[in-house]
Tab-separated table of C-alpha atoms and ligand atoms in Angstrom:
chain	number	residue	atom	x	y	z
T	9	MET	CA	-17.882	-8.895	-14.933
T	10	LYS	CA	-15.231	-10.433	-14.316
T	11	LYS	CA	-13.417	-10.300	-10.658
T	12	ILE	CA	-10.635	-7.981	-10.774
T	13	ARG	CA	-8.513	-9.634	-7.140
T	14	VAL	CA	-6.574	-6.792	-4.758
T	15	THR	CA	-4.589	-6.842	-2.617
T	16	ILE	CA	-3.885	-4.896	-0.096
T	17	TRP	CA	-0.742	-4.709	1.936
T	18	ASN	CA	-0.185	-2.753	5.417
T	19	GLU	CA	1.878	-2.780	7.855
T	20	PHE	CA	-0.666	-2.065	10.507
T	21	ARG	CA	2.114	-1.923	12.817
T	22	HIS	CA	0.087	2.573	14.731
T	23	GLU	CA	-3.589	1.544	14.550
T	24	LYS	CA	-2.234	-0.567	16.727
T	25	THR	CA	-0.417	1.252	19.406
T	26	ASP	CA	-1.651	5.321	18.365
T	27	GLU	CA	-4.817	5.458	19.716
T	28	ASP	CA	-5.331	9.025	17.025
T	29	VAL	CA	-4.090	6.679	14.304
T	30	LYS	CA	-7.008	3.633	16.263
T	31	ALA	CA	-9.253	6.689	15.727
T	32	LEU	CA	-9.570	7.114	11.820
T	33	TYR	CA	-8.733	3.417	11.231
T	34	PRO	CA	-10.304	1.319	13.562
T	35	ASP	CA	-9.688	-2.124	11.489
T	36	GLY	CA	-6.277	-0.107	9.770
T	37	ILE	CA	-6.033	1.919	6.624
T	38	HIS	CA	-6.408	-1.898	4.683
T	39	ALA	CA	-9.610	-2.061	6.151
T	40	PHE	CA	-10.547	1.227	5.278
T	41	ILE	CA	-9.849	1.328	2.744
T	42	LYS	CA	-11.795	-1.970	1.856
T	43	ASN	CA	-14.860	-1.025	3.224
T	44	ASN	CA	-14.557	1.471	0.159
T	45	PHE	CA	-13.730	-0.605	-2.393
T	46	GLU	CA	-17.030	-3.519	-1.211
T	47	ILE	CA	-18.898	0.549	-1.962
T	48	ASP	CA	-16.963	2.220	-4.768
T	49	ALA	CA	-16.343	-1.156	-6.781
T	50	PRO	CA	-17.837	-4.049	-5.545
T	51	ASP	CA	-16.246	-5.935	-8.574
T	52	PHE	CA	-13.054	-6.201	-7.203
T	53	GLU	CA	-11.967	-8.881	-5.108
T	54	VAL	CA	-9.616	-7.797	-1.966
T	55	THR	CA	-7.582	-9.906	0.073
T	56	LEU	CA	-5.755	-7.944	3.454
T	57	ALA	CA	-2.103	-8.817	4.005
T	58	SER	CA	-0.077	-7.032	6.738
T	59	LEU	CA	3.157	-7.080	8.536
T	60	ASP	CA	2.730	-9.489	11.540
T	61	ASP	CA	1.001	-12.310	9.241
T	62	VAL	CA	2.345	-15.032	8.566
T	63	GLU	CA	4.529	-14.423	5.620
T	64	CYS	CA	3.983	-10.664	5.749
T	65	GLY	CA	0.485	-11.634	4.271
T	66	LEU	CA	2.323	-12.483	1.176
T	67	THR	CA	1.763	-16.332	0.506
T	68	ASP	CA	3.344	-16.831	-3.177
T	69	ASP	CA	-0.687	-18.590	-3.448
T	70	VAL	CA	-1.952	-14.347	-2.741
T	71	LEU	CA	1.050	-13.093	-5.148
T	72	GLN	CA	0.301	-15.719	-7.910
T	73	ASN	CA	-3.701	-14.980	-7.469
T	74	THR	CA	-3.088	-11.070	-7.155
T	75	ASP	CA	-3.890	-8.501	-9.772
T	76	VAL	CA	-3.327	-4.939	-8.466
T	77	LEU	CA	-1.394	-4.715	-4.943
T	78	MET	CA	-1.297	-1.828	-3.196
T	79	TRP	CA	1.460	-0.972	-0.188
T	80	TRP	CA	0.721	0.892	2.286
T	81	GLY	CA	4.680	0.751	4.365
T	82	HIS	CA	5.829	3.632	7.374
T	83	MET	CA	8.280	3.155	10.222
T	84	PHE	CA	9.165	-0.801	9.522
T	85	HIS	CA	9.866	-0.734	6.176
T	86	ASN	CA	12.636	-3.249	6.895
T	87	GLU	CA	11.409	-5.816	8.268
T	88	VAL	CA	9.901	-6.613	5.143
T	89	PRO	CA	12.017	-9.485	3.873
T	90	ASN	CA	14.262	-9.198	0.661
T	91	GLU	CA	13.208	-12.412	-0.700
T	92	LEU	CA	9.622	-11.495	-0.818
T	93	VAL	CA	10.291	-8.177	-2.467
T	94	GLU	CA	12.492	-10.001	-5.614
T	95	LYS	CA	9.104	-11.957	-5.009
T	96	ILE	CA	7.293	-8.905	-5.910
T	97	ALA	CA	9.336	-7.431	-8.281
T	98	ASP	CA	9.198	-10.663	-10.652
T	99	ARG	CA	5.000	-10.765	-9.762
T	100	VAL	CA	5.028	-6.743	-11.228
T	101	PHE	CA	7.989	-7.492	-13.832
T	102	ARG	CA	7.222	-10.896	-15.502
T	103	PHE	CA	3.355	-11.593	-14.131
T	104	GLY	CA	1.933	-7.827	-14.738
T	105	MET	CA	0.159	-7.483	-11.371
T	106	GLY	CA	-0.062	-4.216	-10.873
T	107	PHE	CA	2.004	-1.956	-8.253
T	108	ILE	CA	0.348	0.732	-6.265
T	109	ALA	CA	2.339	3.148	-3.104
T	110	MET	CA	0.642	4.443	-0.933
T	111	HIS	CA	1.326	8.483	0.612
T	112	SER	CA	5.301	6.258	2.028
T	113	ALA	CA	5.685	3.373	0.040
T	114	HIS	CA	7.888	5.606	-1.446
T	115	VAL	CA	10.334	3.660	0.462
T	116	SER	CA	9.232	0.945	0.852
T	117	LYS	CA	11.144	-2.021	-0.292
T	118	PRO	CA	8.896	-2.604	-2.865
T	119	PHE	CA	8.783	0.449	-4.218
T	120	GLN	CA	12.391	1.336	-4.671
T	121	ARG	CA	13.072	-1.813	-6.076
T	122	ILE	CA	10.712	-1.786	-8.724
T	123	VAL	CA	11.576	1.537	-9.660
T	124	GLY	CA	15.129	1.445	-9.439
T	125	THR	CA	15.389	4.208	-6.627
T	126	ASN	CA	15.131	5.052	-3.663
T	127	GLY	CA	12.912	7.378	-3.641
T	128	TYR	CA	13.341	9.839	-0.805
T	129	LEU	CA	12.410	13.865	-1.311
T	130	SER	CA	11.928	16.434	1.229
T	131	TRP	CA	9.597	16.376	4.060
T	132	GLY	CA	7.740	19.334	5.979
T	133	GLU	CA	4.811	19.276	8.697
T	134	GLU	CA	1.530	18.818	8.292
T	135	GLN	CA	-1.591	21.384	6.012
T	136	GLN	CA	-3.410	22.116	2.902
T	137	GLU	CA	-2.860	20.909	0.010
T	138	LEU	CA	-4.363	21.402	-3.456
T	139	ILE	CA	-3.897	18.250	-5.431
T	140	TRP	CA	-3.854	19.230	-9.297
T	141	ASN	CA	-4.668	17.285	-12.179
T	142	VAL	CA	-2.191	18.129	-14.791
T	143	MET	CA	-2.750	15.032	-17.178
T	144	PRO	CA	-7.066	14.619	-16.931
T	145	SER	CA	-6.687	12.625	-19.982
T	146	HIS	CA	-5.327	9.596	-18.312
T	147	PRO	CA	-7.280	6.392	-17.040
T	148	ILE	CA	-6.247	6.948	-13.291
T	149	ALA	CA	-7.895	10.257	-13.755
T	150	SER	CA	-11.041	9.401	-14.581
T	151	GLY	CA	-13.503	12.372	-13.088
T	152	ILE	CA	-11.323	13.342	-10.807
T	153	PRO	CA	-11.932	17.987	-11.308
T	154	GLU	CA	-9.566	20.081	-12.647
T	155	HIS	CA	-7.667	20.651	-8.564
T	156	PHE	CA	-9.559	19.223	-4.979
T	157	GLU	CA	-8.035	20.643	-2.221
T	158	LEU	CA	-7.069	18.394	1.481
T	159	GLU	CA	-7.909	20.397	4.307
T	160	MET	CA	-4.669	18.675	6.407
T	161	GLU	CA	-1.969	16.337	4.745
T	162	GLU	CA	2.274	15.689	5.322
T	163	MET	CA	3.981	17.644	2.973
T	164	TYR	CA	6.377	15.438	1.181
T	165	GLY	CA	7.924	17.583	-1.637
T	166	GLU	CA	10.438	17.673	-4.723
T	167	PRO	CA	12.851	16.816	-5.036
T	168	PHE	CA	11.856	13.384	-5.160
T	169	HIS	CA	14.317	10.488	-5.790
T	170	ILE	CA	12.484	8.929	-8.544
T	171	PRO	CA	13.182	8.361	-12.480
T	172	GLN	CA	11.031	10.721	-14.375
T	173	PRO	CA	7.588	8.815	-14.369
T	174	ASP	CA	6.519	8.084	-18.000
T	175	GLU	CA	2.738	9.633	-16.350
T	176	LEU	CA	2.089	12.247	-14.221
T	177	VAL	CA	-1.021	12.506	-13.534
T	178	PHE	CA	-1.044	14.896	-10.104
T	179	MET	CA	1.166	17.019	-8.607
T	180	SER	CA	0.179	19.390	-6.051
T	181	TRP	CA	0.681	22.153	-3.792
T	182	PHE	CA	1.137	22.814	-0.729
T	183	LYS	CA	0.492	26.232	1.570
T	184	HIS	CA	3.648	26.882	2.860
T	185	GLY	CA	4.988	26.609	-1.234
T	186	ASN	CA	6.662	23.792	-1.563
T	187	LEU	CA	5.345	21.352	-5.256
T	188	PHE	CA	5.454	17.381	-5.601
T	189	ARG	CA	4.977	15.127	-8.141
T	190	SER	CA	2.347	13.040	-6.511
T	191	GLY	CA	0.710	10.531	-8.373
T	192	CYS	CA	3.268	9.418	-11.167
T	193	CYS	CA	2.847	6.022	-13.020
T	194	PHE	CA	5.387	4.153	-14.311
T	195	TYR	CA	5.691	1.429	-16.924
T	196	ARG	CA	8.526	-2.387	-15.663
T	197	GLY	CA	8.977	-4.944	-17.472
T	198	LEU	CA	5.027	-6.009	-17.979
T	199	GLY	CA	3.820	-4.562	-15.052
T	200	LYS	CA	1.347	-1.326	-14.155
T	201	VAL	CA	3.318	1.300	-11.168
T	202	PHE	CA	1.426	3.776	-9.129
T	203	TYR	CA	2.671	5.880	-6.713
T	204	PHE	CA	0.192	9.140	-4.975
T	205	GLN	CA	0.624	10.598	-2.132
T	206	PRO	CA	-1.850	10.314	-0.066
T	207	GLY	CA	-2.406	9.207	3.289
T	208	HIS	CA	-0.485	10.763	6.044
T	209	GLU	CA	-1.796	8.235	9.004
T	210	THR	CA	-2.964	9.899	11.367
T	211	ARG	CA	-4.972	12.322	8.464
T	212	LYS	CA	-7.985	12.049	6.682
T	213	ALA	CA	-7.913	11.594	2.345
T	214	PHE	CA	-8.845	8.374	2.307
T	215	TYR	CA	-12.161	9.522	3.304
T	216	ASN	CA	-11.934	11.748	0.439
T	217	GLN	CA	-13.427	11.296	-2.108
T	218	TYR	CA	-11.213	11.308	-5.400
T	219	VAL	CA	-8.590	10.379	-2.545
T	220	ARG	CA	-10.729	7.143	-3.457
T	221	GLN	CA	-11.785	7.561	-7.558
T	222	ILE	CA	-8.491	7.584	-7.683
T	223	LEU	CA	-7.235	4.306	-5.918
T	224	VAL	CA	-10.374	2.429	-8.040
T	225	ASN	CA	-8.762	4.490	-11.167
T	226	ALA	CA	-5.447	3.810	-10.122
T	227	VAL	CA	-6.670	-0.744	-9.220
T	228	ARG	CA	-8.765	-0.432	-12.884
T	229	TRP	CA	-5.142	1.080	-14.797
T	230	ALA	CA	-2.608	-1.526	-13.665
T	231	SER	CA	-5.140	-4.522	-13.504
T	232	PRO	CA	-3.223	-6.665	-15.937
T	233	GLU	CA	-6.371	-8.322	-17.688
T	234	ASN	CA	-5.495	-6.633	-21.687
T	235	ILE	CA	-1.913	-8.036	-21.698
T	236	ALA	CA	-1.615	-10.476	-23.834
T	237	ILE	CA	1.717	-10.673	-24.084
T	238	LYS	CA	2.378	-12.935	-21.815
T	239	THR	CA	6.793	-13.888	-20.066
T	240	PRO	CA	9.083	-13.226	-23.127
T	241	ASP	CA	10.005	-16.310	-24.433
T	242	CYS	CA	14.278	-16.596	-24.772
T	243	GLY	CA	14.017	-18.700	-27.201
T	244	PHE	CA	12.648	-16.765	-29.841
T	245	MET	CA	14.969	-14.904	-31.647
T	246	GLU	CA	16.100	-18.602	-32.502
T	247	LYS	CA	12.699	-19.964	-33.996
T	248	LEU	CA	12.287	-17.254	-35.943
T	249	ILE	CA	15.899	-17.621	-37.416
T	250	LYS	CA	15.304	-20.877	-38.248
H	325	ZN	ZN1	3.539	10.424	7.401
């Protein structure tokens, strides 16, 4: 089976400074997801990258050998260089690299650049969340029940300042009444983008079997391996006209 090359990028600061986060994700959220993939998706070839790595861990070589880039960032979005953001967007638009924004990556620079809005949302205290599968026929919803529960998760609510998603796969209900579009797909250039809301650093979303399944499904969906048409050729129409 052909390997899918996944790079998991994590800000990786909370895990070093906050005891509660360290207890849940001792080697970082990115390493935790990698460990899950080793069990759930052995055909994934995973590279880890973080903010404090040289070039944020995303050298040209790493980006060129990434089928799907996953992103978790929270407090230090502004430390990601704009030049790198442009390179990431270019990989998505022209080469079909998949991009998966997790949780607070809704205001990460790459997500904002790729989808085209600021990604702002309503925010509230941690509470019970039900995630509803509103598009069961979508590949990312494969194996996911009608709904599942996260006992405690940070509340993200509408209005969520994103373009209308091309496909809305999950919606969430929060105990205090808020609703949220928690699983959104966007097509940008040749690339596929998925935003998924769970994943607060002091909660156990990444331990949940359905969250794990959704991330595996999302990587498979976003992988560019079946794109036959590569970068559009600007001289194409001229050739046709001749
Ligand atoms: Zn959070």
